[in-house]
CSV table of C-alpha atoms and ligand atoms in Angstrom, one decimal:
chain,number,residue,atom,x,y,z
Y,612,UNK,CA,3.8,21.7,-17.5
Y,613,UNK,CA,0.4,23.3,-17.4
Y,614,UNK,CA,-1.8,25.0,-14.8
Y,615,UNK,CA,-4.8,24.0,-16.6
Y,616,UNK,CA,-6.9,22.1,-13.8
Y,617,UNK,CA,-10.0,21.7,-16.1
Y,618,UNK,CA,-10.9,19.1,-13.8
Y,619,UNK,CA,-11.9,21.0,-10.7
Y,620,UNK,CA,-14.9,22.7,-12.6
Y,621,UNK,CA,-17.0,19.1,-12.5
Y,622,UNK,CA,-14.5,16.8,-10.0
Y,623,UNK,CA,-15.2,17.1,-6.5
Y,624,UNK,CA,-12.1,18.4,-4.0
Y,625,UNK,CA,-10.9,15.9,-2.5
Y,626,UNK,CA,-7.7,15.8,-4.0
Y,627,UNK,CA,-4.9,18.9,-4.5
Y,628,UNK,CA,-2.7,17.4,-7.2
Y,629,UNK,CA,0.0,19.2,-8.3
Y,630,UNK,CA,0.1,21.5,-11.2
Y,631,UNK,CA,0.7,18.7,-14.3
Y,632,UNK,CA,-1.6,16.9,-16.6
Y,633,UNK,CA,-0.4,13.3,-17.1
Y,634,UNK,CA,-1.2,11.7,-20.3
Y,635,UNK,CA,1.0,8.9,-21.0
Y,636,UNK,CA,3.2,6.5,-18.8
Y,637,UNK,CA,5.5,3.6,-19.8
Y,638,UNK,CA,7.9,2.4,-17.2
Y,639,UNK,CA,9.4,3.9,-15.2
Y,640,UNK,CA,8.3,7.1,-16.5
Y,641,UNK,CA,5.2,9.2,-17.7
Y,642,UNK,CA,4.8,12.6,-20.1
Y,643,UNK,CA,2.5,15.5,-19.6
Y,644,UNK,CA,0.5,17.3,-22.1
Y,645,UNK,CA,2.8,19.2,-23.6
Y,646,UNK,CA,5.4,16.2,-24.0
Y,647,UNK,CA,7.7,16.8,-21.0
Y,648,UNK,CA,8.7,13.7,-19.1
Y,649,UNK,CA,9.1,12.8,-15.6
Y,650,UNK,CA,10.4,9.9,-13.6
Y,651,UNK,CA,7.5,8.7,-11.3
Y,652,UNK,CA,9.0,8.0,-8.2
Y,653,UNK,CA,5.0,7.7,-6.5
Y,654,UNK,CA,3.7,4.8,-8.4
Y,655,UNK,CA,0.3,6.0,-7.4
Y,656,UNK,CA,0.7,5.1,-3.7
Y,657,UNK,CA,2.7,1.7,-4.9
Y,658,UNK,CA,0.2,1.0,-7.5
Y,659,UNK,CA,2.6,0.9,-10.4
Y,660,UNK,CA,5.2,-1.5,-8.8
Y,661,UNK,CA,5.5,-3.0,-12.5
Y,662,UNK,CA,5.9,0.2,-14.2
Y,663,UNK,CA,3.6,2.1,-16.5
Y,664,UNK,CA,1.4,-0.1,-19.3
Y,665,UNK,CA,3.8,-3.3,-18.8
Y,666,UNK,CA,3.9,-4.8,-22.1
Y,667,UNK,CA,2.7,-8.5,-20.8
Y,668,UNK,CA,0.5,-6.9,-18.3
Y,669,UNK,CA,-1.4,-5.1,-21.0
Y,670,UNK,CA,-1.1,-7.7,-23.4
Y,671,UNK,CA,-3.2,-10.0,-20.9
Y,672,UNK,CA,-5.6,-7.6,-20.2
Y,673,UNK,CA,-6.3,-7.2,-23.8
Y,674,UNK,CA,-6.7,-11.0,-24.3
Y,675,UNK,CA,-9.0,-11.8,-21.9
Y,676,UNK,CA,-11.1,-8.4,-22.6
Y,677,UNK,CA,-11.7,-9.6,-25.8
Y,678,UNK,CA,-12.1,-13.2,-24.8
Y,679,UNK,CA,-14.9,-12.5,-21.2
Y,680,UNK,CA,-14.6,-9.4,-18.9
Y,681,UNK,CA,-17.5,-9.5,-16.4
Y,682,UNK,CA,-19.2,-12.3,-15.3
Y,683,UNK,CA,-19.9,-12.1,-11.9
Y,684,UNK,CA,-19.5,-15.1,-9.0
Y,685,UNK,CA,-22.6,-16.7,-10.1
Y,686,UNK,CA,-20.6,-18.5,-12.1
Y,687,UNK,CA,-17.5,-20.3,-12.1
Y,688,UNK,CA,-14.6,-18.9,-14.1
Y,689,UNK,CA,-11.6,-20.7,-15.6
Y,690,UNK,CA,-8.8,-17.6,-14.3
Y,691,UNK,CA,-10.1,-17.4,-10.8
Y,692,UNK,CA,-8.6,-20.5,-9.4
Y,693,UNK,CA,-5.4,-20.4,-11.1
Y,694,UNK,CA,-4.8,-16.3,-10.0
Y,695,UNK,CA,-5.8,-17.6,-6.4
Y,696,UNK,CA,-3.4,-20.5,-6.2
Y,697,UNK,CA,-0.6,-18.1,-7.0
Y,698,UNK,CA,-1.5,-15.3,-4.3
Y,699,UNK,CA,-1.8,-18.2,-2.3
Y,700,UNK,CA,1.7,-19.8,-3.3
Y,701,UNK,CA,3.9,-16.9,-3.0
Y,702,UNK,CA,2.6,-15.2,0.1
Y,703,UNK,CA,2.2,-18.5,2.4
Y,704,UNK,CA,-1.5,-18.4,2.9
Y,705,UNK,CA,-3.9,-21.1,2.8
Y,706,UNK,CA,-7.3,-19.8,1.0
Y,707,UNK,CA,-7.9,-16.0,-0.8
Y,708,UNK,CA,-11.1,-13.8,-1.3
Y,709,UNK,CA,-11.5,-11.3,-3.8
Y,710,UNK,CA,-12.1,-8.0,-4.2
Y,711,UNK,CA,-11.4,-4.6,-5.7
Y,712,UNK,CA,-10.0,-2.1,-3.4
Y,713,UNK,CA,-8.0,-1.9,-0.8
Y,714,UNK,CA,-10.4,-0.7,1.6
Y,715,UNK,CA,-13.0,-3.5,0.6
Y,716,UNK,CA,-10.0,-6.1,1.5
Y,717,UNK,CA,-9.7,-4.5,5.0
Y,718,UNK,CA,-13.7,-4.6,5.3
Y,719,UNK,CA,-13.2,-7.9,4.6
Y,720,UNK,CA,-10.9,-8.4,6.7
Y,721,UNK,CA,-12.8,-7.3,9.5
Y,722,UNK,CA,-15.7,-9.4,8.8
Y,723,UNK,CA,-13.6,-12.3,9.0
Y,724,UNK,CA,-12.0,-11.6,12.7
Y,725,UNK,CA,-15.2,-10.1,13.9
Y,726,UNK,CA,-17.2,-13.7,12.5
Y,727,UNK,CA,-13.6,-15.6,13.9
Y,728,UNK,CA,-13.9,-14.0,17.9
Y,729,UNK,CA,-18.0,-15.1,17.6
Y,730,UNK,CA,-17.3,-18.5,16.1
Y,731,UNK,CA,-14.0,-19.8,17.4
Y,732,UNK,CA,-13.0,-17.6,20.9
Y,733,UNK,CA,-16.6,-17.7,22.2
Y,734,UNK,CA,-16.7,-13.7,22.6
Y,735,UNK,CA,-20.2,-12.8,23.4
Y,736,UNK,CA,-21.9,-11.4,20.2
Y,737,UNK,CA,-21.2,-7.7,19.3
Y,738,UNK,CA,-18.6,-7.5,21.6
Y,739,UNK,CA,-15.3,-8.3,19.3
Y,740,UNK,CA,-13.0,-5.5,19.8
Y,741,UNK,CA,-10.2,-4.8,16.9
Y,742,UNK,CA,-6.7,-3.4,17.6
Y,743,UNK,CA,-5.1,-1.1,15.5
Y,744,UNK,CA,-2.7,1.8,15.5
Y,745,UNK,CA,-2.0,5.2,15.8
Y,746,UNK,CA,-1.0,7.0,12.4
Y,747,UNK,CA,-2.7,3.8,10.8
Y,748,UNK,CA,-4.1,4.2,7.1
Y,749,UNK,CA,-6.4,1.4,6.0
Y,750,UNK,CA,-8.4,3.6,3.6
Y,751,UNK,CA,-11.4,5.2,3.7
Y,752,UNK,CA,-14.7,3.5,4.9
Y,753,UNK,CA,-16.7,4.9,7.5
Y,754,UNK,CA,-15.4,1.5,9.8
Y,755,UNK,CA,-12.0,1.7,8.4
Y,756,UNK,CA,-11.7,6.2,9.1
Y,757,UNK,CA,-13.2,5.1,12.3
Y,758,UNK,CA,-10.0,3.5,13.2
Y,759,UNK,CA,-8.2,6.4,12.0
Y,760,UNK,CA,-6.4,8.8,14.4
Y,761,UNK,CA,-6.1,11.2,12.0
Y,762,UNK,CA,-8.6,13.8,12.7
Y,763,UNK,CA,-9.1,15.1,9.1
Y,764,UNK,CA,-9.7,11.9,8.1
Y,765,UNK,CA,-13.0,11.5,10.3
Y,766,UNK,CA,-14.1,15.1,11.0
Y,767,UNK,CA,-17.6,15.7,9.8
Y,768,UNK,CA,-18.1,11.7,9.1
Y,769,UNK,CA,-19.3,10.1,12.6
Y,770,UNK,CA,-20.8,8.2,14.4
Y,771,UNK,CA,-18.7,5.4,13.9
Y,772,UNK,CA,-19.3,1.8,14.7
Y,773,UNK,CA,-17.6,0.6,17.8
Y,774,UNK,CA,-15.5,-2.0,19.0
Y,775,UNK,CA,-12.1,-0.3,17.3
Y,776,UNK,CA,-9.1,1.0,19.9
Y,777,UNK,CA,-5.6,2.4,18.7
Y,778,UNK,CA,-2.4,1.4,20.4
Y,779,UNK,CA,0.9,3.5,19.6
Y,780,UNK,CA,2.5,2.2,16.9
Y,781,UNK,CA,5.9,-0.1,17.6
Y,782,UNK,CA,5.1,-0.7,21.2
Y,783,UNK,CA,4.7,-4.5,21.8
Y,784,UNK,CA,4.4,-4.3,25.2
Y,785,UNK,CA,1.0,-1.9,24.6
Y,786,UNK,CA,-0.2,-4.4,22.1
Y,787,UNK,CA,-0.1,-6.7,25.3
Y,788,UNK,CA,-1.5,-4.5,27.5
Y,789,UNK,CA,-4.4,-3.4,25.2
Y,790,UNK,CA,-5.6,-7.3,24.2
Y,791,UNK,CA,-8.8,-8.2,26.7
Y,792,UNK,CA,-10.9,-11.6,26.3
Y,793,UNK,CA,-12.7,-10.2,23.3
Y,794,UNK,CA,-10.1,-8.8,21.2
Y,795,UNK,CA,-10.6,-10.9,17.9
Y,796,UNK,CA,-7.3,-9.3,15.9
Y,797,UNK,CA,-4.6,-6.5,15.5
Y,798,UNK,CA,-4.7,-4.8,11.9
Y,799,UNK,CA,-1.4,-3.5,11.2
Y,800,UNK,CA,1.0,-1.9,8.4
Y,801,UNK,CA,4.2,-3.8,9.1
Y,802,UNK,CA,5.8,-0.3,7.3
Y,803,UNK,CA,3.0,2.4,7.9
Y,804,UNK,CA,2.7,4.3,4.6
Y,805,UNK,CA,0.6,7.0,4.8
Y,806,UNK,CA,1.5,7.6,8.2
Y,807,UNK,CA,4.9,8.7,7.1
Y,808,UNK,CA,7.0,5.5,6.1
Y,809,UNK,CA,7.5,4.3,9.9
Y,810,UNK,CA,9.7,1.7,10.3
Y,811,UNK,CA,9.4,0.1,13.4
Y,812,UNK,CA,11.8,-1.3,15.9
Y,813,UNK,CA,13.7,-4.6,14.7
Y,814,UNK,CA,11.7,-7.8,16.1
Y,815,UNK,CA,8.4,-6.1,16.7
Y,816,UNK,CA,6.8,-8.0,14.1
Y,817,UNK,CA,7.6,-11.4,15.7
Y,818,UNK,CA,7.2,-10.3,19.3
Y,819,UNK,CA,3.2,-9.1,18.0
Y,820,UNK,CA,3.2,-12.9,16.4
Y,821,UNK,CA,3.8,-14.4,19.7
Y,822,UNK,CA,2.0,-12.3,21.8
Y,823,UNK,CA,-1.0,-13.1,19.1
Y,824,UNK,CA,-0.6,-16.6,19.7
Y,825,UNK,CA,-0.6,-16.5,23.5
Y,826,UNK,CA,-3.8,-14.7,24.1
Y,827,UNK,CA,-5.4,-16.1,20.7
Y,828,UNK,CA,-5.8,-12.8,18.8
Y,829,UNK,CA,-5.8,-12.6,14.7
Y,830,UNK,CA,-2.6,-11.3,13.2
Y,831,UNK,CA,-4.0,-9.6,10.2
Y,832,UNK,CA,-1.2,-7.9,7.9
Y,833,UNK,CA,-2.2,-5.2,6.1
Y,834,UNK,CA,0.3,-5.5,2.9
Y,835,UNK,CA,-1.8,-3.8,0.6
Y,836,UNK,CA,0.8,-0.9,-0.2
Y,837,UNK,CA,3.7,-2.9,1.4
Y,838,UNK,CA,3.4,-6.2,-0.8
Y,839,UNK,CA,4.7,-7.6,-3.6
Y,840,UNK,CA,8.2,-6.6,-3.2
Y,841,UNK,CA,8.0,-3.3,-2.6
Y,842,UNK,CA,10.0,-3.7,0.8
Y,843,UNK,CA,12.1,-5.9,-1.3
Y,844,UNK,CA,10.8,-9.5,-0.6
Y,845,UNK,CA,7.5,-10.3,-1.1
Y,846,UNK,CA,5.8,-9.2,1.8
Y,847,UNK,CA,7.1,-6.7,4.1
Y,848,UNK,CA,6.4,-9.5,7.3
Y,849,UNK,CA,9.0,-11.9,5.3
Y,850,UNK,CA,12.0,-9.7,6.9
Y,851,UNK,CA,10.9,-11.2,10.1
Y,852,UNK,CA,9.7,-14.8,8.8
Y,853,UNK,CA,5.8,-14.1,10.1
Y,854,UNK,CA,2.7,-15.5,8.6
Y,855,UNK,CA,-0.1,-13.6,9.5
Y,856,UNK,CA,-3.4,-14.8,9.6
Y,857,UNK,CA,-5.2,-12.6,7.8
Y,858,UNK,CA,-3.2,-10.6,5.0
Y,859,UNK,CA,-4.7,-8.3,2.9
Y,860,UNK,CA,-2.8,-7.3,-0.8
Y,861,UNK,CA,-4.4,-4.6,-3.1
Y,862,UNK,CA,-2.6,-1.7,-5.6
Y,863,UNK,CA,0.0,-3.3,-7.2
Y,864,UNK,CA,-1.7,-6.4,-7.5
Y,865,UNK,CA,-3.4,-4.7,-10.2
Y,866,UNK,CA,-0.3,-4.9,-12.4
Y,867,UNK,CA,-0.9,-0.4,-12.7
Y,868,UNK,CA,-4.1,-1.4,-15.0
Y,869,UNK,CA,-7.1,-2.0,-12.4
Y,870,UNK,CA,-8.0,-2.4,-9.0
Y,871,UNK,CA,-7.2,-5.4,-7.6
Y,872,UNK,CA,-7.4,-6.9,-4.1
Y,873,UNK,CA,-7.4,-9.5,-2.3
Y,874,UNK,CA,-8.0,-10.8,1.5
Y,875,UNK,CA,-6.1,-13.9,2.1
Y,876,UNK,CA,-6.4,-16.4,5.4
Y,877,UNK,CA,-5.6,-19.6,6.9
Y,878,UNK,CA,-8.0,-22.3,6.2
Y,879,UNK,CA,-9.9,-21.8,8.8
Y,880,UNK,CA,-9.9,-18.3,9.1
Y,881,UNK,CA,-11.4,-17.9,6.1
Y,882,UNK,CA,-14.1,-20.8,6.3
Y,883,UNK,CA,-15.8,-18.5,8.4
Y,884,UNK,CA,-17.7,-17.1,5.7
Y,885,UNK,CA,-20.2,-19.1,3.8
Y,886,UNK,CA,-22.4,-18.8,0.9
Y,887,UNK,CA,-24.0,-15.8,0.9
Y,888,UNK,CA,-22.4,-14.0,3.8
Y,889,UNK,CA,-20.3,-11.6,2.0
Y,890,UNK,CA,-19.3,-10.9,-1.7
Y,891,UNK,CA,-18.6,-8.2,-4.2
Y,892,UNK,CA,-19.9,-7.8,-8.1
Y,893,UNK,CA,-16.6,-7.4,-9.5
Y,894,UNK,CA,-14.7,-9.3,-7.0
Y,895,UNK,CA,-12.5,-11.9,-9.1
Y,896,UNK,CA,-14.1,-10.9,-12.3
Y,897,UNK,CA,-12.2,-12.9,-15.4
Y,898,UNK,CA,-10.5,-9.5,-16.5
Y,899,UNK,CA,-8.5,-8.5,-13.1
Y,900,UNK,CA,-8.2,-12.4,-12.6
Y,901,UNK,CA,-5.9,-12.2,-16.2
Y,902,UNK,CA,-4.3,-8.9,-14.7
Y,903,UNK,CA,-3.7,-10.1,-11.1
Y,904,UNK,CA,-2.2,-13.4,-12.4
Y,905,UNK,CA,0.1,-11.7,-15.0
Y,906,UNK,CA,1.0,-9.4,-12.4
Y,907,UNK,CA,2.5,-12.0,-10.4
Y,908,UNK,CA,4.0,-14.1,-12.9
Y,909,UNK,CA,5.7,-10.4,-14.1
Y,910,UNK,CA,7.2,-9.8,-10.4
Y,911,UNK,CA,8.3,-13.3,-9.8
Y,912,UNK,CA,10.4,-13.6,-13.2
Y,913,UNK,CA,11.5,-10.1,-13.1
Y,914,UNK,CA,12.7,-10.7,-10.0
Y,915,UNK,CA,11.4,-7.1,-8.9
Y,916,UNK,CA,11.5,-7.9,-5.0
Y,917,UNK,CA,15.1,-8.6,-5.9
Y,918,UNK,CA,15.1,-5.3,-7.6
Y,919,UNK,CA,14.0,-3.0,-5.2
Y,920,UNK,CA,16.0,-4.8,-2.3
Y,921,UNK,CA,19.3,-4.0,-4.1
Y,922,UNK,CA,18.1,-0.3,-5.7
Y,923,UNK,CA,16.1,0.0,-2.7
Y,924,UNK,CA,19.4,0.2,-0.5
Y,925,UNK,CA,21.5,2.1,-2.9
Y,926,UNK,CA,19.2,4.8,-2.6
Y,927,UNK,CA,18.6,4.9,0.8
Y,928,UNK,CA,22.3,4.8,1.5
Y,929,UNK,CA,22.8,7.8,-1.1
Y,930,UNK,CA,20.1,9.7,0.5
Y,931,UNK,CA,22.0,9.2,3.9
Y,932,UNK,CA,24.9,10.7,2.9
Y,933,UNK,CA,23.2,13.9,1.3
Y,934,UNK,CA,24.2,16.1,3.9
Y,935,UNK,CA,21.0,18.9,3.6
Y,936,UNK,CA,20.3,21.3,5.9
Y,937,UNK,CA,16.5,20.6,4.9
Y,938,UNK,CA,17.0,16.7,5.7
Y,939,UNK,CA,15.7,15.4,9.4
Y,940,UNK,CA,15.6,11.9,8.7
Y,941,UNK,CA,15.4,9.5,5.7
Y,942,UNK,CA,13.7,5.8,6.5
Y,943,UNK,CA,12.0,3.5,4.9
Y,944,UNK,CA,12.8,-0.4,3.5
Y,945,UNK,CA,13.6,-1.2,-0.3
Y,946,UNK,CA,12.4,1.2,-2.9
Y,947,UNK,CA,9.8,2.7,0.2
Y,948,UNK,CA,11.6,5.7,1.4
Y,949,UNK,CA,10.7,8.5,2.7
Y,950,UNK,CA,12.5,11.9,3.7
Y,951,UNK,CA,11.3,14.0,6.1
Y,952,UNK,CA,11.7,17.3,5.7
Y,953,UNK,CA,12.6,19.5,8.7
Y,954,UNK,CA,9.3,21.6,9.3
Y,955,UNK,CA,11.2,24.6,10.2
Y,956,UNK,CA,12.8,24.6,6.7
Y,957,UNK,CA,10.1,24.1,4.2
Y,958,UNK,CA,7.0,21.6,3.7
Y,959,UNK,CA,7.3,19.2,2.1
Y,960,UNK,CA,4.7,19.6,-0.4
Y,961,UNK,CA,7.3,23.0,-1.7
Y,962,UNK,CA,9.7,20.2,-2.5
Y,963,UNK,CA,7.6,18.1,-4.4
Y,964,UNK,CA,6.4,21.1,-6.4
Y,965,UNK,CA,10.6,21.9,-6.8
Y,966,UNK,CA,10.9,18.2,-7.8
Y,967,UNK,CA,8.5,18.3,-10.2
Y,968,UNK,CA,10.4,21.3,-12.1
Y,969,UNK,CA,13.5,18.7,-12.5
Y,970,UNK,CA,11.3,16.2,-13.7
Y,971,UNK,CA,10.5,13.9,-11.1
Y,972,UNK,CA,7.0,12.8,-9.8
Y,973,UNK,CA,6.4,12.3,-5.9
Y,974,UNK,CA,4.3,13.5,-3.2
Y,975,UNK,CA,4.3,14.0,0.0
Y,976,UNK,CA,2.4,12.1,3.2
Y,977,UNK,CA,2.2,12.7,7.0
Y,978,UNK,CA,5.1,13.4,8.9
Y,979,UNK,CA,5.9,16.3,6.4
Y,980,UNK,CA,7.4,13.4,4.7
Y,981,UNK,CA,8.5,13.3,1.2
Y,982,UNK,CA,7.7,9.8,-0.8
Y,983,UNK,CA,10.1,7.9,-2.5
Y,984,UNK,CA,8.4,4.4,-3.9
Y,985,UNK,CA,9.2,4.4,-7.7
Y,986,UNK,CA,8.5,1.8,-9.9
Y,987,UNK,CA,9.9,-1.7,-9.1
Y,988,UNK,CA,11.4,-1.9,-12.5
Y,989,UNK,CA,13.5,1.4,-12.2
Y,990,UNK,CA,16.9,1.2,-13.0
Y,991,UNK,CA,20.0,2.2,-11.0
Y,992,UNK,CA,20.9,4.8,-13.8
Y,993,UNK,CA,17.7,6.1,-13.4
Y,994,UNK,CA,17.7,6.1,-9.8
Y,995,UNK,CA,21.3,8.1,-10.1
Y,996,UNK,CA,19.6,10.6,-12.4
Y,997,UNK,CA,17.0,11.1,-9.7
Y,998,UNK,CA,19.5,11.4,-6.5
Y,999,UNK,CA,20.9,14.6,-8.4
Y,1000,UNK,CA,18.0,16.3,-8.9
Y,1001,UNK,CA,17.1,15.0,-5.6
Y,1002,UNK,CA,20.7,17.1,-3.9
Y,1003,UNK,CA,19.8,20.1,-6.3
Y,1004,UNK,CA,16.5,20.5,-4.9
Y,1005,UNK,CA,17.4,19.5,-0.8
Y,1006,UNK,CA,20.2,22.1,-1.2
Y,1007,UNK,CA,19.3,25.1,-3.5
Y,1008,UNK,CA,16.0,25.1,-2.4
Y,1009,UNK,CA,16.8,28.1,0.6
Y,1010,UNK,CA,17.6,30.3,-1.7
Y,1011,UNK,CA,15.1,29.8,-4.5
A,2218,PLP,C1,-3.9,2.5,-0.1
A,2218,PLP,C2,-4.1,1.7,1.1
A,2218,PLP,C3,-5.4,1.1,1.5
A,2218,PLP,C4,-6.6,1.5,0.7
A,2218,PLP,O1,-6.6,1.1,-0.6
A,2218,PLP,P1,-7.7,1.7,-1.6
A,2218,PLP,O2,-7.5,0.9,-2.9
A,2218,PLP,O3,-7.3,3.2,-1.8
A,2218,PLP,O4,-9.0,1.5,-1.0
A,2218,PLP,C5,-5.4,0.3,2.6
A,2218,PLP,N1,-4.3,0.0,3.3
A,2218,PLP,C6,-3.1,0.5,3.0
A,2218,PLP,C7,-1.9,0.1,3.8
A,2218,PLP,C8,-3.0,1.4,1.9
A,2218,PLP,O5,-1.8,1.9,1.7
């Protein structure tokens, strides 16, 4: 382990990593400069779902880089449509758009209720309104931090644009309540990440679903750190068998090699937007076209949903029976768990620096919340390995 930090000389300080230098990953795990290794059990925010430098992951990034990298949309491209179909085919949608980051697959996602309310709802122009919710993270646009409830996340960056409102999160009945004649969609985390892994009541999903139907409002998903079986099916809005109209994927689909997203709609959803109206340089390139595709073919016949759904429960139910003085609640779904940490004990950030010293990556997110999202590929020995450290660190931790 180092304290070396080099970085912070020339990189801005936006970030406060802990105190490691990362130089290699493969797997499940990743080594730092001086050759120690650690169990990543952060994935990057869920963007190493597949593990570090996936051998066929890798191997068709490397193809197609020396085959064509960058073309732009100009022109067709011979991965585009194939990638697409897939996304399409295993999430239940009808049509896809790409794009890079997550945050430019909520933008567009935005775009596409706000053109929807104008278009198809006959809401007088500039009046679409967009429900969201409390402790919501979409990233980090000025729209999308406008949304935010999170103070830090907007202070200093106003004015805003309008037509956002916040609802509590897991409260169907304030969804209704909120939803006037020109409310065009709800953007929601069916599993907030960020915001702390909040799980929300059983059947709130599906009561959103119908109460979108009823009064006509966009159900827009925002799947982008809860997708691809992270939750342990393929979206997290499959435990309740909803199709949203508007989903939006991004981080893993990158395979842990490049930014990836995608928006994905109905048919008509998306035919909102036509030539010219919105786009992206890199958006569907050839070279994350290869990745994104490989990336599903790699989750589908690795059966990592699968994975994380059994792993996923094991370690939640291991982390249940702990028994810590610093524990005040563990949730989460599959391998997306989180363990809050009783304020009054420590912070959580103390016990990913604690957790670091046994060898495991993490970090920690709102709530005072420790992450546990490892890679989907993780093994059960591994995951074993990681619940002792895990009990060493939860229960020695007073008296270090
Ligand atoms: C990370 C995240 C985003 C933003 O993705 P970026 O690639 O960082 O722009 C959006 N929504 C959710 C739910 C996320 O977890």
């Amino acid at each position: 382990m180092t304290d070396k930090l080099h970085e912070l000389h020339y990189c801005a300080h936006n970030y406060d990593p802990l105190p490691v230098t990362i130089v290699k990953g493969e797997g499940s795990y990743v080594w730092d400069d001086e050759g120690t290794r650690y169990l990543d059990m952060m994935s990057a925010y869920s963007a190493v779902s597949h593990g570090h430098c996936h051998p066929r992951i890798v191997k068709a990034l490397r193809d197609q880089a020396a085959k064509l990298g960058v073309i732009s949309r100009a022109y067709n491209t011979e991965g585009l449509e194939p990638f697409l179909k897939k996304a399409c085919q295993l999430t239940g949608m009808e049509r896809a758009l790409p794009m890079n980051t997550g945050a430019e697959a909520v933008e567009t996602a935005l775009k596409a209720a706000r053109k929807w309310a104008y278009k198809f709802k006959g809401v007088e122009p500039d009046k679409a309104e967009i429900i969201s919710c409390e402790n919501n993270f979409h990233g980090r646009t000025i729209a999308i931090v406008g949304m935010s409830t999170v103070e830090q996340y907007k202070d200093g960056f106003g004015p805003f644009p309008l037509g956002f409102k916040t609802i509590p999160f897991g409260d169907a009945s304030a969804f209704e309540s909120a939803i006037t004649p020109n409310t065009a969609a709800l953007l929601i985390e069916p599993i907030q990440g960020e915001g702390g892994i909040n799980v929300p009541p059983k059947g709130y999903l599906h009561l959103l679903r119908a109460m979108c139907d009823r009064h006509d409002v966009l159900l827009i998903c925002d799947e982008i750190q809860t997708g691809l079986g992270r939750t342990g099916k393929m979206l997290a809005c499959n435990h309740e068998d909803v199709r949203p109209d508007g989903l939006t994927l991004g981080k893993a689909l990158g395979g842990g090699l490049l930014p990836v997203s995608l928006f994905l709609a109905s048919k008509k959803l998306m035919d909102v937007f036509t030539s010219g109206d919105h786009g992206s340089t890199f958006g569907g390139y050839p070279l994350a076209s290869a990745v994104g595709l490989e990336a599903f073919n790699v989750l589908e016949e690795e059966k990592l949903s699968e994975n994380a759904a059994t792993l996923g429960q094991h370690l939640k139910n291991q982390l249940e029976n702990l028994n810590s003085p610093f524990i005040e609640e563990i949730r989460g779904v599959g391998l997306f768990i989180g363990i809050e940490i009783k304020s009054s004990e420590a912070h959580a950030r103390e016990v990913c620096e604690k957790l670091l010293k046994k060898g495991i990556l993490t970090m920690y997110t709102n709530r005072n919340t420790v992450r546990l999202a490892p890679p989907l590929v993780i093994t059960k020995e591994e995951i074993d390995w990681a619940l002792e450290q895990i009990a060493m660190v939860l229960e020695v931790s007073r008296a270090a």
